[in-house]
Every structure is written in C-alpha cells, then in structure tokens.
Amino acid sequence: MKILKFGGTSVGKPERMKSIADIINDGSDKIVVLSAVSGTTNALVEISALSLKNDFEGAKAKAQELYNKYVPFVANLYSTEEGKTKGTAIIDEHFGLIKSNIKEGFSSVEENETRDDIIKITDKFIKTKTHNNIIRKILNQEINEENKHHWYL
C-alpha cells in the first residue's frame, strides 16, 4: 500500500490541491497524510503566543488574517457555487472554533512558556477540527466518491 504525505507549499494553492486530488485519485489503495497549508502552522503559533500574552485583539486580528487567506483559496478551489458555499461553511465553522478560544483564560499548563510549549498548544488547534478537517473536507468534495482513501491528519 502507498503512503502519500502532502503539506506546506504542496497544498498551499488551489491548483496544487487539485493536483493532489489527481495524484491520489488513481484507483489504488493508499494512505494519505495531510499537514498544514503553507503558513498555517506559523500563524496558529502566533495566535497562541498572542493569546498567552493576553493580546486577544492581536490574536483575533491574526486569526482574521489567516481566515482571509483561506477565503480566496476556497473560492479558487471549487468550480461550482455549491462547492464554494460548502467550502466557505467549512472554514467559517473551523475559524469560529479558533476565534471562540481567543479569550480571557487562554492558558497553558506551565507559567513560563517556551517555544516548544506554544507549539504543543498550537498543535491542539490543528488537531481539533481546524485546518486538517478543512483540507480533508475540501479534498473529499473534489474527489470522485468511488475512490475511498484513509486520511491521517
């Protein structure tokens, strides 16, 4: 069985995402591993760091900046209005989750955070119905239903 991993710049533009759909849609069984779109992890680290410093306005602005990156991405990824509407609903849902966590009381386990601690906290954002689900759902919208794949995100 093939194992394919994509992330960063390979999923950073809609045309590259469509190329991935072509690659994985060859009819063979495979495991597909997706990681963050280029710039997403760094943005989430920054959102977490700003939240830990109680700079909630800065964190919200950074989250909005990241959201604004995804809006044209989705608009250019889908070819139909229905697809664009579904894609926009997906990012709205997941960015709503991110924004709902930017508030008083956002903290980590330790008082003094290191960069590694912030990355661990950020990883919780990534693993909890945010970026990875966005990519998986977007790809599933574009992939032929008869080609089922195992997704590890």
mmCIF file of C-alpha atoms in Angstrom:
data_model
loop_
_atom_site.group_PDB
_atom_site.id
_atom_site.type_symbol
_atom_site.label_atom_id
_atom_site.label_comp_id
_atom_site.label_asym_id
_atom_site.label_seq_id
_atom_site.Cartn_x
_atom_site.Cartn_y
_atom_site.Cartn_z
ATOM 1 C CA MET A 1 0.000 0.000 0.000
ATOM 2 C CA LYS A 2 1.208 3.503 -0.806
ATOM 3 C CA ILE A 3 1.559 6.175 1.844
ATOM 4 C CA LEU A 4 1.469 9.721 0.497
ATOM 5 C CA LYS A 5 2.153 12.859 2.565
ATOM 6 C CA PHE A 6 1.387 16.373 1.440
ATOM 7 C CA GLY A 7 1.805 19.651 3.265
ATOM 8 C CA GLY A 8 3.216 23.139 3.211
ATOM 9 C CA THR A 9 3.658 24.535 -0.267
ATOM 10 C CA SER A 10 2.329 21.344 -1.891
ATOM 11 C CA VAL A 11 -1.122 22.239 -0.502
ATOM 12 C CA GLY A 12 -0.544 25.990 -0.443
ATOM 13 C CA LYS A 13 -2.521 26.931 -3.560
ATOM 14 C CA PRO A 14 -5.792 25.665 -5.021
ATOM 15 C CA GLU A 15 -4.115 24.439 -8.211
ATOM 16 C CA ARG A 16 -1.661 22.418 -6.143
ATOM 17 C CA MET A 17 -4.532 20.963 -4.103
ATOM 18 C CA LYS A 18 -6.244 19.930 -7.349
ATOM 19 C CA SER A 19 -3.002 18.250 -8.439
ATOM 20 C CA ILE A 20 -3.029 16.264 -5.201
ATOM 21 C CA ALA A 21 -6.574 15.127 -5.945
ATOM 22 C CA ASP A 22 -5.354 13.934 -9.363
ATOM 23 C CA ILE A 23 -2.409 12.100 -7.793
ATOM 24 C CA ILE A 24 -4.427 10.287 -5.142
ATOM 25 C CA ASN A 25 -7.342 9.554 -7.444
ATOM 26 C CA ASP A 26 -5.555 6.800 -9.399
ATOM 27 C CA GLY A 27 -7.773 3.969 -8.164
ATOM 28 C CA SER A 28 -5.175 2.296 -5.953
ATOM 29 C CA ASP A 29 -5.455 1.874 -2.181
ATOM 30 C CA LYS A 30 -3.378 4.335 -0.241
ATOM 31 C CA ILE A 31 -2.994 6.219 2.982
ATOM 32 C CA VAL A 32 -2.981 9.992 2.531
ATOM 33 C CA VAL A 33 -1.334 12.197 5.149
ATOM 34 C CA LEU A 34 -2.037 15.920 5.006
ATOM 35 C CA SER A 35 -0.309 18.579 7.031
ATOM 36 C CA ALA A 36 -0.846 22.311 7.202
ATOM 37 C CA VAL A 37 -1.176 24.624 4.238
ATOM 38 C CA SER A 38 1.890 26.830 3.880
ATOM 39 C CA GLY A 39 1.953 29.468 6.632
ATOM 40 C CA THR A 40 -0.903 27.989 8.680
ATOM 41 C CA THR A 41 1.167 26.431 11.468
ATOM 42 C CA ASN A 42 3.209 29.601 11.922
ATOM 43 C CA ALA A 43 0.028 31.687 12.053
ATOM 44 C CA LEU A 44 -1.510 29.359 14.648
ATOM 45 C CA VAL A 45 1.672 29.520 16.734
ATOM 46 C CA GLU A 46 1.474 33.303 16.607
ATOM 47 C CA ILE A 47 -2.236 33.280 17.563
ATOM 48 C CA SER A 48 -1.424 31.050 20.535
ATOM 49 C CA ALA A 49 1.551 33.184 21.582
ATOM 50 C CA LEU A 50 -0.524 36.372 21.402
ATOM 51 C CA SER A 51 -3.295 34.726 23.430
ATOM 52 C CA LEU A 52 -0.803 33.600 26.077
ATOM 53 C CA LYS A 53 0.348 37.227 26.346
ATOM 54 C CA ASN A 54 -3.310 38.285 26.772
ATOM 55 C CA ASP A 55 -3.125 40.194 23.481
ATOM 56 C CA PHE A 56 -6.541 38.988 22.427
ATOM 57 C CA GLU A 57 -7.068 41.761 19.895
ATOM 58 C CA GLY A 58 -3.770 40.870 18.221
ATOM 59 C CA ALA A 59 -4.687 37.169 18.271
ATOM 60 C CA LYS A 60 -8.104 37.895 16.752
ATOM 61 C CA ALA A 61 -6.506 40.057 14.066
ATOM 62 C CA LYS A 62 -4.029 37.271 13.220
ATOM 63 C CA ALA A 63 -6.880 34.726 13.108
ATOM 64 C CA GLN A 64 -8.805 37.044 10.774
ATOM 65 C CA GLU A 65 -5.708 37.398 8.584
ATOM 66 C CA LEU A 66 -5.440 33.613 8.353
ATOM 67 C CA TYR A 67 -9.177 33.329 7.621
ATOM 68 C CA ASN A 68 -8.773 35.923 4.868
ATOM 69 C CA LYS A 69 -6.097 33.694 3.326
ATOM 70 C CA TYR A 70 -8.490 30.726 3.206
ATOM 71 C CA VAL A 71 -11.477 32.599 1.672
ATOM 72 C CA PRO A 72 -9.926 33.120 -1.794
ATOM 73 C CA PHE A 73 -8.257 29.711 -1.519
ATOM 74 C CA VAL A 74 -11.678 28.048 -1.239
ATOM 75 C CA ALA A 75 -13.206 30.320 -3.878
ATOM 76 C CA ASN A 76 -10.494 29.289 -6.344
ATOM 77 C CA LEU A 77 -10.514 25.628 -5.353
ATOM 78 C CA TYR A 78 -14.142 24.897 -6.186
ATOM 79 C CA SER A 79 -15.592 25.096 -9.666
ATOM 80 C CA THR A 80 -19.267 25.322 -8.644
ATOM 81 C CA GLU A 81 -21.166 27.780 -6.479
ATOM 82 C CA GLU A 82 -22.436 24.878 -4.383
ATOM 83 C CA GLY A 83 -18.849 23.756 -3.724
ATOM 84 C CA LYS A 84 -17.781 27.296 -2.859
ATOM 85 C CA THR A 85 -20.707 27.628 -0.450
ATOM 86 C CA LYS A 86 -19.864 24.318 1.257
ATOM 87 C CA GLY A 87 -16.161 25.197 1.399
ATOM 88 C CA THR A 88 -16.910 28.592 2.923
ATOM 89 C CA ALA A 89 -19.196 26.960 5.502
ATOM 90 C CA ILE A 90 -16.353 24.623 6.469
ATOM 91 C CA ILE A 91 -13.851 27.427 7.031
ATOM 92 C CA ASP A 92 -16.464 29.516 8.855
ATOM 93 C CA GLU A 93 -17.128 26.612 11.223
ATOM 94 C CA HIS A 94 -13.483 25.940 11.977
ATOM 95 C CA PHE A 95 -12.365 29.526 12.258
ATOM 96 C CA GLY A 96 -15.322 30.070 14.575
ATOM 97 C CA LEU A 97 -13.775 27.408 16.812
ATOM 98 C CA ILE A 98 -10.388 29.126 16.701
ATOM 99 C CA LYS A 99 -11.899 32.548 17.465
ATOM 100 C CA SER A 100 -14.011 31.136 20.309
ATOM 101 C CA ASN A 101 -10.791 30.033 22.030
ATOM 102 C CA ILE A 102 -9.244 33.508 21.872
ATOM 103 C CA LYS A 103 -10.430 34.880 25.182
ATOM 104 C CA GLU A 104 -9.570 35.571 28.771
ATOM 105 C CA GLY A 105 -8.444 32.386 30.437
ATOM 106 C CA PHE A 106 -6.493 31.045 27.468
ATOM 107 C CA SER A 107 -3.529 29.454 29.161
ATOM 108 C CA SER A 108 -1.149 26.592 29.080
ATOM 109 C CA VAL A 109 -0.129 24.159 31.767
ATOM 110 C CA GLU A 110 3.068 25.966 32.725
ATOM 111 C CA GLU A 111 3.515 29.554 33.845
ATOM 112 C CA ASN A 112 6.643 30.172 31.770
ATOM 113 C CA GLU A 113 6.196 29.099 28.173
ATOM 114 C CA THR A 114 8.903 28.056 25.794
ATOM 115 C CA ARG A 115 8.520 27.982 22.023
ATOM 116 C CA ASP A 116 8.031 24.196 22.254
ATOM 117 C CA ASP A 117 5.204 24.656 24.755
ATOM 118 C CA ILE A 118 3.498 27.165 22.465
ATOM 119 C CA ILE A 119 3.839 24.765 19.541
ATOM 120 C CA LYS A 120 2.231 21.999 21.630
ATOM 121 C CA ILE A 121 -0.694 24.293 22.430
ATOM 122 C CA THR A 122 -0.963 25.284 18.774
ATOM 123 C CA ASP A 123 -0.975 21.625 17.812
ATOM 124 C CA LYS A 124 -4.202 21.297 19.806
ATOM 125 C CA PHE A 125 -5.764 23.862 17.446
ATOM 126 C CA ILE A 126 -4.533 21.923 14.443
ATOM 127 C CA LYS A 127 -5.758 18.582 15.765
ATOM 128 C CA THR A 128 -9.169 19.822 16.941
ATOM 129 C CA LYS A 129 -11.333 20.209 13.876
ATOM 130 C CA THR A 130 -9.451 23.083 12.323
ATOM 131 C CA HIS A 131 -7.041 23.103 9.445
ATOM 132 C CA ASN A 132 -6.765 19.352 8.815
ATOM 133 C CA ASN A 133 -10.505 18.870 8.648
ATOM 134 C CA ILE A 134 -10.752 21.820 6.291
ATOM 135 C CA ILE A 135 -8.306 20.209 3.878
ATOM 136 C CA ARG A 136 -9.829 16.737 4.206
ATOM 137 C CA LYS A 137 -13.348 18.048 3.624
ATOM 138 C CA ILE A 138 -12.249 20.198 0.700
ATOM 139 C CA LEU A 139 -10.453 17.287 -0.925
ATOM 140 C CA ASN A 140 -13.398 14.969 -0.307
ATOM 141 C CA GLN A 141 -15.651 17.440 -2.121
ATOM 142 C CA GLU A 142 -13.371 17.310 -5.149
ATOM 143 C CA ILE A 143 -12.588 13.586 -5.197
ATOM 144 C CA ASN A 144 -14.688 11.042 -7.008
ATOM 145 C CA GLU A 145 -16.813 9.158 -4.444
ATOM 146 C CA GLU A 146 -15.752 5.718 -5.693
ATOM 147 C CA ASN A 147 -12.142 6.353 -4.649
ATOM 148 C CA LYS A 148 -12.003 5.986 -0.869
ATOM 149 C CA HIS A 149 -8.765 6.694 0.945
ATOM 150 C CA HIS A 150 -7.528 6.554 4.520
ATOM 151 C CA TRP A 151 -6.812 10.047 5.833
ATOM 152 C CA TYR A 152 -4.289 10.723 8.572
ATOM 153 C CA LEU A 153 -4.097 14.343 9.561
#
